[in-house]
Structures are given as C-alpha cells and as structure tokens.
XYZ file of C-alpha atoms in Angstrom:
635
model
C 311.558 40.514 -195.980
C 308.900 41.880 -194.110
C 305.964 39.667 -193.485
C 302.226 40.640 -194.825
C 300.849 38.165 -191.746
C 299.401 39.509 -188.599
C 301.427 39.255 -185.777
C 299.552 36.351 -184.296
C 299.909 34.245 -187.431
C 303.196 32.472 -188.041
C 305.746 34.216 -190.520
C 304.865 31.232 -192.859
C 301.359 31.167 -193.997
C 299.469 27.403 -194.041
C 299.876 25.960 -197.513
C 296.174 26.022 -197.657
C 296.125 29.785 -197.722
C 295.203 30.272 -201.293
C 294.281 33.205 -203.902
C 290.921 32.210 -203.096
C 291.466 33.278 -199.354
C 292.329 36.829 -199.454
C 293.295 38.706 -202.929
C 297.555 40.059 -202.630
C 296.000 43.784 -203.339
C 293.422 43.094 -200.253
C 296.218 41.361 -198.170
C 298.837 44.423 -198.769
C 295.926 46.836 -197.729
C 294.756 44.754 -194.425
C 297.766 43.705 -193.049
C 299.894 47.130 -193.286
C 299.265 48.757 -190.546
C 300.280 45.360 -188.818
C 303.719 46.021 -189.090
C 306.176 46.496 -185.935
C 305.905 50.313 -185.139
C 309.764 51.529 -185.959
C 309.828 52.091 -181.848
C 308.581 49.354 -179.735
C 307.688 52.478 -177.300
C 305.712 54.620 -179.697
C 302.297 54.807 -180.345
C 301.332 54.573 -183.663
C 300.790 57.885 -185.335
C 297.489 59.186 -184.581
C 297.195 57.684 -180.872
C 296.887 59.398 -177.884
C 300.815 58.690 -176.097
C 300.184 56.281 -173.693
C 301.659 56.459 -170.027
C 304.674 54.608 -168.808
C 305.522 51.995 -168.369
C 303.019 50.796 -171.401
C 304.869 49.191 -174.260
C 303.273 48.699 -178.118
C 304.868 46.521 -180.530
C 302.891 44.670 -183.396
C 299.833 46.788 -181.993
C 299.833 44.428 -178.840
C 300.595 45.836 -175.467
C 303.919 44.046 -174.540
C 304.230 42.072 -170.876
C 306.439 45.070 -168.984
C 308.120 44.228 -165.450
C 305.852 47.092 -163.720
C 303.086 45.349 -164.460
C 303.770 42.119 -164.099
C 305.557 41.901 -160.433
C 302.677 39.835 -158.881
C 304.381 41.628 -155.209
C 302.856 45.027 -156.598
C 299.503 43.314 -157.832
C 296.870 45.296 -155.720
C 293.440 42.848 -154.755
C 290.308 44.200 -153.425
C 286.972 42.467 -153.216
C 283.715 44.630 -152.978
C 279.874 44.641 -153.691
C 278.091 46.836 -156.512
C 274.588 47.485 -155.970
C 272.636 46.893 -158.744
C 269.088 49.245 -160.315
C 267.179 45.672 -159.501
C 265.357 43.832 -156.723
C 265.285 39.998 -157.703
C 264.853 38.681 -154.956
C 261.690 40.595 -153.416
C 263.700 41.192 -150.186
C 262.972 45.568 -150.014
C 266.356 46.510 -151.101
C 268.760 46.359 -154.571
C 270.562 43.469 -154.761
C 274.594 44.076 -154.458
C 277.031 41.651 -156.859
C 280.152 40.354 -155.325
C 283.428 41.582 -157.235
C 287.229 41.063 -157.116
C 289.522 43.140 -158.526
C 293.553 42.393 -159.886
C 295.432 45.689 -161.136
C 298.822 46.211 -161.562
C 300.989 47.925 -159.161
C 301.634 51.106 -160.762
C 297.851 52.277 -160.438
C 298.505 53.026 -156.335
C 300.870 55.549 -157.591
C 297.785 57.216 -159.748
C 298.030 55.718 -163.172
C 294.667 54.740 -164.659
C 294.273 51.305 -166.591
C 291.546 50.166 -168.659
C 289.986 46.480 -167.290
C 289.170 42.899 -168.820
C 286.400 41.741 -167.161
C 285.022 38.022 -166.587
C 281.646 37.402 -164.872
C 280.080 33.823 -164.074
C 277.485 32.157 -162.497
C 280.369 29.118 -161.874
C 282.789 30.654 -159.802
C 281.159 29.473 -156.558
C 280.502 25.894 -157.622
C 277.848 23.853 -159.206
C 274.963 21.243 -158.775
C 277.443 17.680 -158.169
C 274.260 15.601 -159.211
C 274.337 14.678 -162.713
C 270.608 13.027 -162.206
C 269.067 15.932 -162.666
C 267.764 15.948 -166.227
C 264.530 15.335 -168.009
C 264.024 11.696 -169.069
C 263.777 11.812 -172.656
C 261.847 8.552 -173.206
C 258.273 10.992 -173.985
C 255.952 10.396 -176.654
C 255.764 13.742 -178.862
C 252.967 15.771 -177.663
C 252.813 14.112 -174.121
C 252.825 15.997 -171.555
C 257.027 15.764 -170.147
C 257.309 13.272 -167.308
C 258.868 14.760 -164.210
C 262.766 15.031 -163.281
C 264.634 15.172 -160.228
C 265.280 18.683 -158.561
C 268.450 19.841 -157.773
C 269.748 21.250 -154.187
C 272.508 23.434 -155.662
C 276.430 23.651 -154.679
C 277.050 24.173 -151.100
C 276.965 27.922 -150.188
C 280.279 28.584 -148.616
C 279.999 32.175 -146.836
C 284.084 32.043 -146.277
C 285.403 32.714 -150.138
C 287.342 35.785 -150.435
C 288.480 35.073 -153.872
C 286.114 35.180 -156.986
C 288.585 33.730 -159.749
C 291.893 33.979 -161.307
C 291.124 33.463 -165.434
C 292.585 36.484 -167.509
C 294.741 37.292 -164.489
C 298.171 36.206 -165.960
C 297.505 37.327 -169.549
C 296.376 40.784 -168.841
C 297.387 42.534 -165.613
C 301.161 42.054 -166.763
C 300.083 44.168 -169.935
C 298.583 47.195 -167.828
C 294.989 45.814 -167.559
C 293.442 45.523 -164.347
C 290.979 42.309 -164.507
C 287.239 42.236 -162.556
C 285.410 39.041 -161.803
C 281.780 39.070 -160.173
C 279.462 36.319 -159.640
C 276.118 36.121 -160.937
C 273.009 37.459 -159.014
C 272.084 33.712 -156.653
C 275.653 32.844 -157.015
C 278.211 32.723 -154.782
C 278.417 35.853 -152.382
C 275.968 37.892 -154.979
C 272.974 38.543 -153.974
C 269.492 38.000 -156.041
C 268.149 35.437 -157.714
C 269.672 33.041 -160.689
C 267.242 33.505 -163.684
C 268.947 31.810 -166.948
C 268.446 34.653 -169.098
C 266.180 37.164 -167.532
C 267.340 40.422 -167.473
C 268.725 40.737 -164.010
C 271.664 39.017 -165.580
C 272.081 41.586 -168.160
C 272.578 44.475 -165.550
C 274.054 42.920 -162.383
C 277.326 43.076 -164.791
C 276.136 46.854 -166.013
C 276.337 47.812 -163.070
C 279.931 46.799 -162.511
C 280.717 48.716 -165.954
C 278.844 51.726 -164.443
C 281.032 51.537 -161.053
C 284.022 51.479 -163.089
C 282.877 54.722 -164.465
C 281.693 56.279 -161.332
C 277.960 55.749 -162.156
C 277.057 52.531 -159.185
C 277.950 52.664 -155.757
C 280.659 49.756 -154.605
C 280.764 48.532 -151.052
C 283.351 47.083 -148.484
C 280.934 44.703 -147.395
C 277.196 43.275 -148.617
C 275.326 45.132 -146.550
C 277.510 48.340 -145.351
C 277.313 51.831 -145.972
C 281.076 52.292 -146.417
C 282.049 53.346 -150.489
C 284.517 51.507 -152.488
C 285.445 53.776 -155.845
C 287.237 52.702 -158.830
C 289.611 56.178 -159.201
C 292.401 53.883 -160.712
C 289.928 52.708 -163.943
C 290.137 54.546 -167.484
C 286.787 53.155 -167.473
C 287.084 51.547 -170.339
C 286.043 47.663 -170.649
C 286.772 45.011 -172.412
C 284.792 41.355 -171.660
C 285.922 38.179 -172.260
C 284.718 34.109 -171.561
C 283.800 31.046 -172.597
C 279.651 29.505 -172.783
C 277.893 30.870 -170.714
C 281.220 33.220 -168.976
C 280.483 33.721 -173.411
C 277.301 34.712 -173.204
C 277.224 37.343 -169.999
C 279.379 39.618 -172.022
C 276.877 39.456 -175.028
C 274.094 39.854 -172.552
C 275.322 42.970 -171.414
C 276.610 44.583 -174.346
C 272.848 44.486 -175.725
C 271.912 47.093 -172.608
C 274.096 49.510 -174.577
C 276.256 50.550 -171.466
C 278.896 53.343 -171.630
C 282.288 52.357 -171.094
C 282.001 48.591 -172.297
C 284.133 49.147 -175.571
C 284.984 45.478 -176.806
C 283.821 42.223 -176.378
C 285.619 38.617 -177.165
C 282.666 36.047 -176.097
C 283.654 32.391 -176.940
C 281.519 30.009 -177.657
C 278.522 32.089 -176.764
C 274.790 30.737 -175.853
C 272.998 34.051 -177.862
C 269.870 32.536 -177.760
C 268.308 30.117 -175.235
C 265.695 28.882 -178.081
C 268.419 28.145 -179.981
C 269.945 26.236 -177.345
C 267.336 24.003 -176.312
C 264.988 23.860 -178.804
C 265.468 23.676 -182.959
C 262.781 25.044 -185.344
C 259.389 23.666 -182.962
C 261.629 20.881 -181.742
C 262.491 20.141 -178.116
C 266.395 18.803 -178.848
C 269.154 18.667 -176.126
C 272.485 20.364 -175.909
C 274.879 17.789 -177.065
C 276.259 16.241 -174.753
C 273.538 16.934 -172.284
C 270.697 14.765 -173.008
C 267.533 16.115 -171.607
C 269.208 19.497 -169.911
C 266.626 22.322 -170.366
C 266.535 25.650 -168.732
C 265.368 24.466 -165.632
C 268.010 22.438 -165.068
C 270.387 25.133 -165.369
C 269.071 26.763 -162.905
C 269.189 24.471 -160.411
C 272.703 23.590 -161.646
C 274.274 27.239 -160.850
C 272.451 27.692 -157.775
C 275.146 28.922 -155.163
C 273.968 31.338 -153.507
C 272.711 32.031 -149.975
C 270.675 28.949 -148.644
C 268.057 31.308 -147.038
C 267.113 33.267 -150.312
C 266.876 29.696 -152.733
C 263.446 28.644 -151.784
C 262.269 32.166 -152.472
C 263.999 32.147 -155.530
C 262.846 28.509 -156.676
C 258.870 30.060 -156.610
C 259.875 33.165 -157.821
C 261.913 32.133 -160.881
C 261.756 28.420 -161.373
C 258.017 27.393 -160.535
C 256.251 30.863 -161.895
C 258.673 31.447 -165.015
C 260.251 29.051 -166.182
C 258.203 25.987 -165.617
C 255.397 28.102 -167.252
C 256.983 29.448 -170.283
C 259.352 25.820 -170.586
C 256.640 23.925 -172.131
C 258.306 20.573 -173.525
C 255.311 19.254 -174.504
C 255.065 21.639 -177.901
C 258.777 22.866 -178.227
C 256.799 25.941 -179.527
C 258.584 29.674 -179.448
C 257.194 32.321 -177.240
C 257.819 35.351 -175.026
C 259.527 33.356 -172.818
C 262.082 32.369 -175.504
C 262.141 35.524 -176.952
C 262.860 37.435 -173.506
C 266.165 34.906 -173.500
C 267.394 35.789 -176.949
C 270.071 37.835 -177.462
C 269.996 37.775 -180.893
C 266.450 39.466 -180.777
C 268.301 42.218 -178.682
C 271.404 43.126 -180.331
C 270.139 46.221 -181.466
C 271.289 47.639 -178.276
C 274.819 46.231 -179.160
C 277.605 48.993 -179.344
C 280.268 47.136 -178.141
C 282.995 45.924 -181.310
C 282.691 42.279 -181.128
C 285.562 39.874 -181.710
C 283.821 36.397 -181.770
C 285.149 32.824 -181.916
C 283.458 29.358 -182.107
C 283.791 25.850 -182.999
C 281.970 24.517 -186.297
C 281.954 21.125 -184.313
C 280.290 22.280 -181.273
C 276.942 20.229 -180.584
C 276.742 22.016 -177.364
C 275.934 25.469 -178.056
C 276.048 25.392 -182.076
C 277.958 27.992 -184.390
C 274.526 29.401 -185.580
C 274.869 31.298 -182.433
C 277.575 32.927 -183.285
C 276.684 33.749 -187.250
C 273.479 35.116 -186.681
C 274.799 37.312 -183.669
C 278.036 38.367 -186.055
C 275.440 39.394 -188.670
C 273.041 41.304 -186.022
C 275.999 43.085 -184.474
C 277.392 43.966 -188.073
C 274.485 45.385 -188.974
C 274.377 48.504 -186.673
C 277.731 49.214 -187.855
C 279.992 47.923 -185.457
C 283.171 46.283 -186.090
C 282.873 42.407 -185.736
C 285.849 40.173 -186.498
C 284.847 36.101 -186.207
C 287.555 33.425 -185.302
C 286.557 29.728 -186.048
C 288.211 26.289 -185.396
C 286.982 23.045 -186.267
C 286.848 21.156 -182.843
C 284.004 21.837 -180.550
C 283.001 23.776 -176.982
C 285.442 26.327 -176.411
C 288.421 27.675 -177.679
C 289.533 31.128 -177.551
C 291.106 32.967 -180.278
C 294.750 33.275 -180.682
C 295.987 35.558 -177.736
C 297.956 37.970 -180.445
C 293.739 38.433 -181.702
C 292.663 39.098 -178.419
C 295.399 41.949 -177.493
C 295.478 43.525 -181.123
C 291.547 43.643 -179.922
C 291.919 44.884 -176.308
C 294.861 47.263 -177.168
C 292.831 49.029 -179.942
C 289.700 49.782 -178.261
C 290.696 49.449 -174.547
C 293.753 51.815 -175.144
C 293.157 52.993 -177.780
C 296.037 52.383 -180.151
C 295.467 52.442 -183.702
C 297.000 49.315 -184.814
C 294.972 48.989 -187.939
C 292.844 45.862 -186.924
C 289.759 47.463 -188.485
C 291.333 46.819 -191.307
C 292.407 42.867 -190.618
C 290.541 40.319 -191.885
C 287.014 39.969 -191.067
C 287.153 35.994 -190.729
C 289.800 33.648 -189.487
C 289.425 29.887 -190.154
C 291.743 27.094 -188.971
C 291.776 24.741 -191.682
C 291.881 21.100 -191.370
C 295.293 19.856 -189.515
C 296.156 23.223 -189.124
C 297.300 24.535 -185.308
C 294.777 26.390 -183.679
C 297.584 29.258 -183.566
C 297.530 29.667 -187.624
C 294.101 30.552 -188.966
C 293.242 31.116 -192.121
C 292.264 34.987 -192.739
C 289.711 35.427 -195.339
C 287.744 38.971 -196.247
C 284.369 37.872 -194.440
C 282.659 34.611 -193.525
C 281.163 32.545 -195.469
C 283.450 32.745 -197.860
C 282.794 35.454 -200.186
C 283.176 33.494 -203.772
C 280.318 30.652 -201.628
C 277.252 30.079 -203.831
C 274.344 28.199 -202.786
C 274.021 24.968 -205.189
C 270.933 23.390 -205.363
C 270.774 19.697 -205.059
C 267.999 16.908 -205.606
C 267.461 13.536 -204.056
C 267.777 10.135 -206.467
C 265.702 7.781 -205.162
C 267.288 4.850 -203.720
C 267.895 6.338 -200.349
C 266.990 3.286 -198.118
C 270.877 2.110 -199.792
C 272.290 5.099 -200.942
C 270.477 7.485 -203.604
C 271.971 9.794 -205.552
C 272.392 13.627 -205.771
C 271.488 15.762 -208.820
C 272.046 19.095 -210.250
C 268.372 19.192 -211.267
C 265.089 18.099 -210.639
C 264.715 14.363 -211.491
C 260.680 14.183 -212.108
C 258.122 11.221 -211.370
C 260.032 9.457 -208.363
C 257.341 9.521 -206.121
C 258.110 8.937 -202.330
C 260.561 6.766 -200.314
C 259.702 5.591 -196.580
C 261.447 5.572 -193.286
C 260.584 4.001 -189.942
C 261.405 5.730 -186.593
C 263.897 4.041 -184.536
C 265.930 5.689 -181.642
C 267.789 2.864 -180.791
C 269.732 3.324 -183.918
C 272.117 5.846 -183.581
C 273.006 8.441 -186.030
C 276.706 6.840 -187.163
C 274.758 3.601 -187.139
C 272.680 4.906 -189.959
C 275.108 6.648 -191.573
C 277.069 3.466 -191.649
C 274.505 1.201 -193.152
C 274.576 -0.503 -196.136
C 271.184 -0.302 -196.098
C 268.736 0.461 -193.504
C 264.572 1.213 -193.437
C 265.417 3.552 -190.382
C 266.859 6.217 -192.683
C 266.945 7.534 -196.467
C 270.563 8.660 -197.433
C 271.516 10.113 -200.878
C 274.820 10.976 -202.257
C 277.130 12.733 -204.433
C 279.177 10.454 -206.803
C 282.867 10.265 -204.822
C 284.875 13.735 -205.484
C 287.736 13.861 -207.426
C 289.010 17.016 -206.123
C 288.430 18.733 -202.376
C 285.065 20.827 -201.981
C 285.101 23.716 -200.214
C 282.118 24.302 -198.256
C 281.753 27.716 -196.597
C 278.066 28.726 -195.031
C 274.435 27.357 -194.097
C 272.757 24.489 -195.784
C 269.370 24.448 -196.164
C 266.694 21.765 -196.907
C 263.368 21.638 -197.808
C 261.814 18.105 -197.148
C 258.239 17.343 -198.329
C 256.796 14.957 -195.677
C 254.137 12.821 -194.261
C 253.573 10.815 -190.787
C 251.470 7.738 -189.589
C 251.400 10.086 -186.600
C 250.317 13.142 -185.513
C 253.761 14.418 -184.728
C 257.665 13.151 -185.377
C 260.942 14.161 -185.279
C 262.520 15.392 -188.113
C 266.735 14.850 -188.283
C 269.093 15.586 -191.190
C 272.632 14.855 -191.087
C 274.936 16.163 -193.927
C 277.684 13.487 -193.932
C 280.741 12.371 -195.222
C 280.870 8.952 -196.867
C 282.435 6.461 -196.248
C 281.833 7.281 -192.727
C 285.050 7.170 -190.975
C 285.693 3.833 -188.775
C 287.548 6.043 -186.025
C 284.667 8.064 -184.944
C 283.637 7.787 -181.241
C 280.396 8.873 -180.889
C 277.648 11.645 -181.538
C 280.241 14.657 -180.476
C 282.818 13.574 -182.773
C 283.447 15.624 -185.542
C 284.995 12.768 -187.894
C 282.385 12.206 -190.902
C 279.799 14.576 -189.724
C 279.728 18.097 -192.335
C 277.106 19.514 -190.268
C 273.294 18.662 -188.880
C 269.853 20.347 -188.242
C 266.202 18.973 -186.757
C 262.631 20.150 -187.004
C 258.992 19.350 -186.108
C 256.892 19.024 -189.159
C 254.342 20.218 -186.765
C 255.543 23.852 -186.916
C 256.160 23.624 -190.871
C 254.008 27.166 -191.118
C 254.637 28.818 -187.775
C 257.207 28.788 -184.680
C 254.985 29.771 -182.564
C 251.925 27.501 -183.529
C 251.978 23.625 -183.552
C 249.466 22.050 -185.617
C 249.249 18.220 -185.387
C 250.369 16.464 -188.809
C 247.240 14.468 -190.123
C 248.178 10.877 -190.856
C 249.318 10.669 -194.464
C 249.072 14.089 -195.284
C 252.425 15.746 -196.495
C 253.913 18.713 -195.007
C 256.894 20.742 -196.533
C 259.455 21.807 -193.856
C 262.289 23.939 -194.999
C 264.857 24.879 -192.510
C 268.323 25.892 -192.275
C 271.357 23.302 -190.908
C 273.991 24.231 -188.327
C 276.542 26.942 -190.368
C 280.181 25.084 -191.473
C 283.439 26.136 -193.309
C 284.693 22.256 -194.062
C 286.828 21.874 -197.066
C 285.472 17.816 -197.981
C 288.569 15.804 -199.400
C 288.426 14.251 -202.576
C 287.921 10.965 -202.977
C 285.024 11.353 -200.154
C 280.956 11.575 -200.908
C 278.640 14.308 -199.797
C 275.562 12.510 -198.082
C 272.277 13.958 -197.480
C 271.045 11.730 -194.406
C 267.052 11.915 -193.369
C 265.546 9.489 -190.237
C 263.441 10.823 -187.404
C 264.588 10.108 -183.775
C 268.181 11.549 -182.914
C 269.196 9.281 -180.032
C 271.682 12.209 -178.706
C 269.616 15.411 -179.795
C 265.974 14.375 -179.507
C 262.858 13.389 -177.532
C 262.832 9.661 -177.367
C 259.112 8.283 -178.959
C 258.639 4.206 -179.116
C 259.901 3.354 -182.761
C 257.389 2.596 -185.001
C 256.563 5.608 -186.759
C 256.908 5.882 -190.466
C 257.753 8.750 -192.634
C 257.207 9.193 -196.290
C 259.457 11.586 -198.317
C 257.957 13.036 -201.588
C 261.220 12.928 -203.427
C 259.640 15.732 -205.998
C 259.121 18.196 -203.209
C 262.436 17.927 -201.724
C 265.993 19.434 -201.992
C 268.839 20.789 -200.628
C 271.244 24.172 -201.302
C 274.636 23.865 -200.610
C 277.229 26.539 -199.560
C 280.248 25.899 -202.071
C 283.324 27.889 -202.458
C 282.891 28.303 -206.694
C 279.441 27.710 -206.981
C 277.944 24.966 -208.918
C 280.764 25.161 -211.201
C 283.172 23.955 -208.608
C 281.292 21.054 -207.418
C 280.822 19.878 -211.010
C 284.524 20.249 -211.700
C 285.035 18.039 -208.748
C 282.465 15.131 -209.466
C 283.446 12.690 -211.992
C-alpha cells in the first residue's frame, strides 16, 4: 500500500498523529503529489527536464556518483565587491567567498547553489568576561563591562567553511560560504544588524547572477565570474548563520529563491530586550549588542579601531541604552520583522519551542509577516532548544522545488510540522497551519491564594482584592515554582487534568499592578505542576510550558518609560513566548508571577514589593478545542 506520508516522514505515522492533526480528505490532497515519480529519472510532469546526471525521486534530488566524487569537486576562493563603504577607507568593501561545485560544471553544466554566510567562520572573542554585570538597580544608569580584543586575525586561511558541503554538492548544488563584512578575510566593518550585513551577502547573490564583480584577490583588478551558476539560490543556517539569510531576503534580491533559516534572531529587540525590559539571551546573562560585536570581531587588526568608533562607540553605545530598555530607531533599524515586506524569497522555517536563546516568537511573527505578501512559508518545530534543522528530506523537497525547479507538490504539504513529545526529531507531526487550527483562546482568572497555590477559573471571581509579592533574585525561577509556599511569588493553578491538554499558540496576560518603586521587573512563567524533580536549571525545558517579562513602566508605550508611582496600579498586558505542548494528564497548569528573573533579568537588591489586583488580571490560553476541551479535561 502506498503511503500518504511525505517522504521524509517514516512509512508509519507517530501514534499521536490524530484526526485532529490533518483531516484524511486534506491528507489525500497534500501528500499526492508526494508520491515516487513512476521513473526515478523523470521530472514530474510539468517541469522543465533537468540535465544529466540529475536524479528525482520522492521530489528530492538523489546523491548521483557525478556529483559526489569529491576528486571532481572544483574549489575557488574569491572577493565580491560590495555597493557599500563601511569602513570609511575611499573604496567598496570586497567579501571573502569560497566556492564547492560538483565536477560536472567544468564541462559546462550550470547548477543552482546553497549558500551559508557567517560572521563565525574566522573565529570568535575566547573571553567569556565580557558581559554587562547585571547587578543594576532599574533605571540606573548600566555600570561598565569589559571590552573585548576580538579573535586573532589570521591573514593565512584559504578555506571559509565546509557546512552544507556533503549534503548538497553530491545532489548537483554547488555551495558558497562568505564571511561577514570585519570578519575574517572580508573587508568592512561588523555592525550587528546594520544594513551592511544585509547586502555584503546581496552582493554574492548578484555575482552569481552576473550583476557584482568577483575578484582573484582583495585588492586586484583581475575578474572571477560565476558562468557555471543557474543563478538560482537557496540559503540555509543556524542563529545568527539563521538570521543572514532572513536579512537578505528582506532586500528583495533577484535570484535568492528559497530560504531555510534555523533558529533565526529576526529581531534584535526581541533578542535583548522584552516589552520595555532589558532581559538577556538565555544562557547569556548580560550579552547585549555590544558584546556581539566585539565577540565576532575577526577581521583585519588595522581597520578594528576604526571600526570600534565608527560602529560601537557612535551607534551602538548610543542607541543601546540599558538604562530604559525603551524601543527606538536603533531597534527598529535591527528588526527584520519590521522589514519583511521586502521578503520574496519562499521561506521554510524551523525552531525550537524550548529555545531561551533566541525565542520561537521570532520565528511566528516572521512566518506570519512573510505569509502575508503571499509567499509560501512552511514552519518546522521541535521541542528542545537552540538549533535544529529540519529533517533533510524537508530541506531537499524545499531546495529541489524552487532551486530546480521540480514540481514535487510541496506547496501543497503541510504548512506546520511539530515533533511531538518523545517523538524523533525525524517524524514530525504535519498539521494544516500553526497554531493549530481548531486552538481557541480560553480565558482564565486568578483565585486568590497565590502566595501557596491559587486557583484558576473559567470566569471572573469578583471582590478578591490584591495579593503581594516581594522581589527576590536570589530565588530562582524553579525555586519558586517549587515552593510550597513562598512571599517571592504568586502562583495559581488549574485543578490536576484528567486527560492531556493540547496547547497550540501565544498566551497572553494582562496583570493589574502596583510597586513600592518607581520601576520593577515583571516575570510570568506558565508552568507545569508538580514541577518535575529532574530539571537542571533555567534552560531546561522539563516543567516550564512557556514564559514572558515586561516593565510596568512601558504599560502604555514601547517607546516611552514612565516611572510607576508608588502604590499606584498599572495594567500590563503582553503576550508570552509562542508553544505547541500537549500537557499530560494528571499534571496542573500554573500561572507563576514574581519580579526578578535571576537568568533573564536585570538584577535590583530584593526588597521590592508588588501588589496584584486579582480583579484586573487574567490570562487567555491557546487550547486545541477551546474552552470545551479544557473543561472536559478538569475534574
């Protein structure tokens, strides 16, 4: 029997694939045109024939010996001059590239090209001192941090990088690495996010099409051409290798047709601030943009104090501001999420819902930005954290369609794939779109009692009046969590489930609150209880659902701070990290509320309280079923 699965998904489905997943009608209609083609050799019907030696099965382009006889592999290593000036030196700064194609293009055959480009390649920073001390009283202005030197500059590399090599070139891809401008042998300066890193890698794109000049050398005259590209591109990497492609794909450039960016930074707001609050990476407490910047820097010696008044002292230390955590044209210049107007490029996306480094908001607000000018997006998810490519079957149904241009249907394939809970990163769960189609946002209310644990209701539960928390970031989030009771945190609860919850979407909360001071941190964990005694640590997915932090001070405005008046309540509604989390039963959902996040957050001297106006607050949850559900599962 013929399977209805895509090729990258086992023959099998998971047992948690479900009606609720993808309707049999829906599934017969996606997945046909994911059969094997009757020859291996053929192109579907309605594709251009491709050239030998190419080989299509399952609409993936099939490893072929031509191709993949590393003796035939042809490297080059050039320079592409770029349309920009960064670093003030009279002339366009040229980006250092390294080419990989398969042997068959010196005999004239054109290939289309997966392309990687990094500010890593050449090394980074070895000092991990380097980051803001996070023991600052909100509003203060940030004490200073140690500056970093850079990696080494080595002059002698002749070799960018090797990712993508071995999956691609032995399909009939070539693959292109450059380095960043200020990186390795690229010239320029590193910016984090300003727009020279946009089109140092457009300019690659256009030299693949014949539109930028390539060079045998950094400063020579002498012309490298790329007469063996289709000039078609596809890009492809993980964080901030992620965020490049995404970067570039907003300048609209010809000839980039797909791109697969994992675990994407799409907004640098996002990444180091949350709704008016300064809050770290996880897992990089007190790392801010500056500190990227002097992390990547591996470029020529010579150019990097130029570079370090240029970029560092006159841009970003004067649009950082870590005093406020307020938005502004600084931010918005680094958000690609502001930009993807420009984006033409079909977007195959994948992310972690357990990544506290660069969170999956990124990724669902980018998905629904792209989507939105009508371009296909497909979104891969996992629950672990940082990282994690799609399923390599994804990637080359992705690459083969719009790189060569087969017509293997994967318009048609699901628009979501989620690996359920247990499940092998290699067996996602397709569903027609993310969230969940049948998720409805259930409204929830706090029971007072939160100091233990409160409850949660279906409705409004009138004349509770206001519970009170104390700031303490000494106490750690899973500390609090754990508690039997604590004055450092209010925590309410769902009675314990008697049948799994699906949760599939963004939370939101609306907290009414007031401060003994004129400015806290705001934290909300959505947990599951009991917390799990395995956990190990903030970065742990075990018992956490999903998270989110704010700054009271910016209840009305991003952009505007306005100091909280002692005792006077504020109501600060913002949205929690997205999730797809199906919550076992026998489990509780907890709504958790404190102040100081030890591993996210500025670090104040404890002591500040918070009151919570139970009336004024609440909470919407994403459930698969709606209200209904939920109710069927609570006791």
């Amino acid at each position: 029997m013929t399977s209805l699965a895509p090729s990258f998904l086992p023959t099998v489905m998971p047992s948690t694939l479900r009606a609720a997943a993808i309707p049999a009608a829906l599934l017969l209609g996606v997945f046909a045109a994911c059969r094997p083609s009757a020859s291996p050799a053929t192109a579907p019907a309605g594709t251009a024939a491709l050239p030998a030696p190419y080989i299509i099965t399952d609409g993936q382009s099939q490893v072929v010996p031509a191709f993949a006889d590393t003796t035939q592999w042809i490297r080059e290593r050039l320079w592409v001059e770029t349309e920009f000036d960064s670093d003030s030196d009279g002339k366009r700064d040229r980006v250092h590239v390294d080419v990989t194609r398969p042997g068959p293009t010196a005999a004239g055959l054109k290939v289309p090209v997966v392309y990687e480009t990094s500010p890593y390649f050449a090394g980074t920073d070895p000092d991990e001192g380097l980051y803001w001390p996070v023991k600052q009283e909100l509003g203060d202005t940030a004490p200073t941090r140690k500056l970093g030197k850079g990696a080494p500059f080595n002059p002698g590399r002749t070799r960018i990088a090797n990712s993508q090599v071995r999956n691609w070139v032995p399909r009939g891809f070539a693959v292109v690495h450059s380095e960043s401008p200020g990186t390795g042998l690229s010239q320029g300066c590193v910016t984090i996010g300003g727009m020279n890193e946009s089109l140092a890698p457009k300019a690659v794109i256009d030299w693949l099409n014949g539109r930028a000049k390539g060079f045998t050398t950094i400063d020579g005259s002498a012309e490298v051409k790329a007469t063996w590209s289709t000039g078609k591109v596809g890009m492809t990497g993980t964080s901030f290798n992620g965020t490049l492609p995404v970067a570039v794909a907003t300048t609209g450039v010809k000839g980039l047709e797909a791109i697969i960016p994992v675990s994407p930074n799409n907004s640098y707001y996002r990444y180091y601030r949350s709704n008016g609050l300064v809050r770290s990476p996880g897992g990089y407490l007190g790392e801010d943009v500056d500190v990227l910047y002097d992390f990547v820097q591996s470029g020529r010696t010579e150019t990097r104090a130029l570079c370090h008044q240029k970029v560092r002292a006159d841009i970003i230390w004067k649009g950082l501001d870590r005093r406020t955590g307020d938005l502004s044209d600084f931010w918005t210049k680094r958000d690609y999420i502001e930009q993807a107007k420009g984006i033409k490029a079909a977007m195959l996306t994948a992310h972690g819902f357990n990544d506290w480094n660069v969170m999956p908001s990124h990724t669902t607000l980018m998905a629904d930005a792209v989507r939105a000018n009508g371009v296909p997006v497909q979104m891969y998810f996992h629950q672990g954290g940082h990282g994690g490519e799609p399923p390599i079957g994804m990637m080359n149904r992705w690459f083969t369609r719009y790189l060569l241009g087969v017509n293997n249907g994967v318009e048609r394939d699901p628009r979501s794939y989620v690996v359920r809970e247990g499940a092998a990163r290699t067996s996602p769960t397709p569903y027609a779109a993310y969230p969940h189609p049948d998720a409805a946002l259930v409204s929830l209310y706090p029971v007072k009692g939160g100091t233990q644990v409160g409850g949660l209701a279906f409705a409004p539960v009138a004349g509770q009046g206001s519970e009170v928390l104390t700031d303490d970031v000494n106490q750690s989030g899973a500390q609090l969590a754990t508690a039997a009771s604590s004055k450092n945190r209010l925590l309410y609860a769902t009675p314990e489930l008697k049948a799994p919850v699906h949760l599939s979407g963004t939370a939101r909360v609306s907290i009414r609150v007031a401060s003994s001071k004129a400015a806290a941190n705001l934290s909300v964990w959505l947990v599951e209880l009991p917390w799990p005694a395995n956990t190990r640590g903030a970065m742990d997915p075990n018992g956490i659902i999903t998270r989110g932090w704010a700054d009271p001070q910016n209840a009305k405005s991003l952009r505007v701070s306005e100091p909280l008046v002692p005792g006077q309540p504020v109501t600060v509604t913002f949205d929690l990290e997205p999730d797809d989390q199906i919550v076992p039963a026998g489990k509780r959902i907890g709504l958790m509320i404190f102040s100081s996040d030890k591993d996210f957050t500025l670090w104040p001297a404890p002591g500040t309280v918070l009151t919570v106006d139970l009336d004024g607050s609440s909470m919407s949850l994403p459930v698969v079923g709606g209200k209904g559900a939920l109710n069927r599962a609570l006791p």
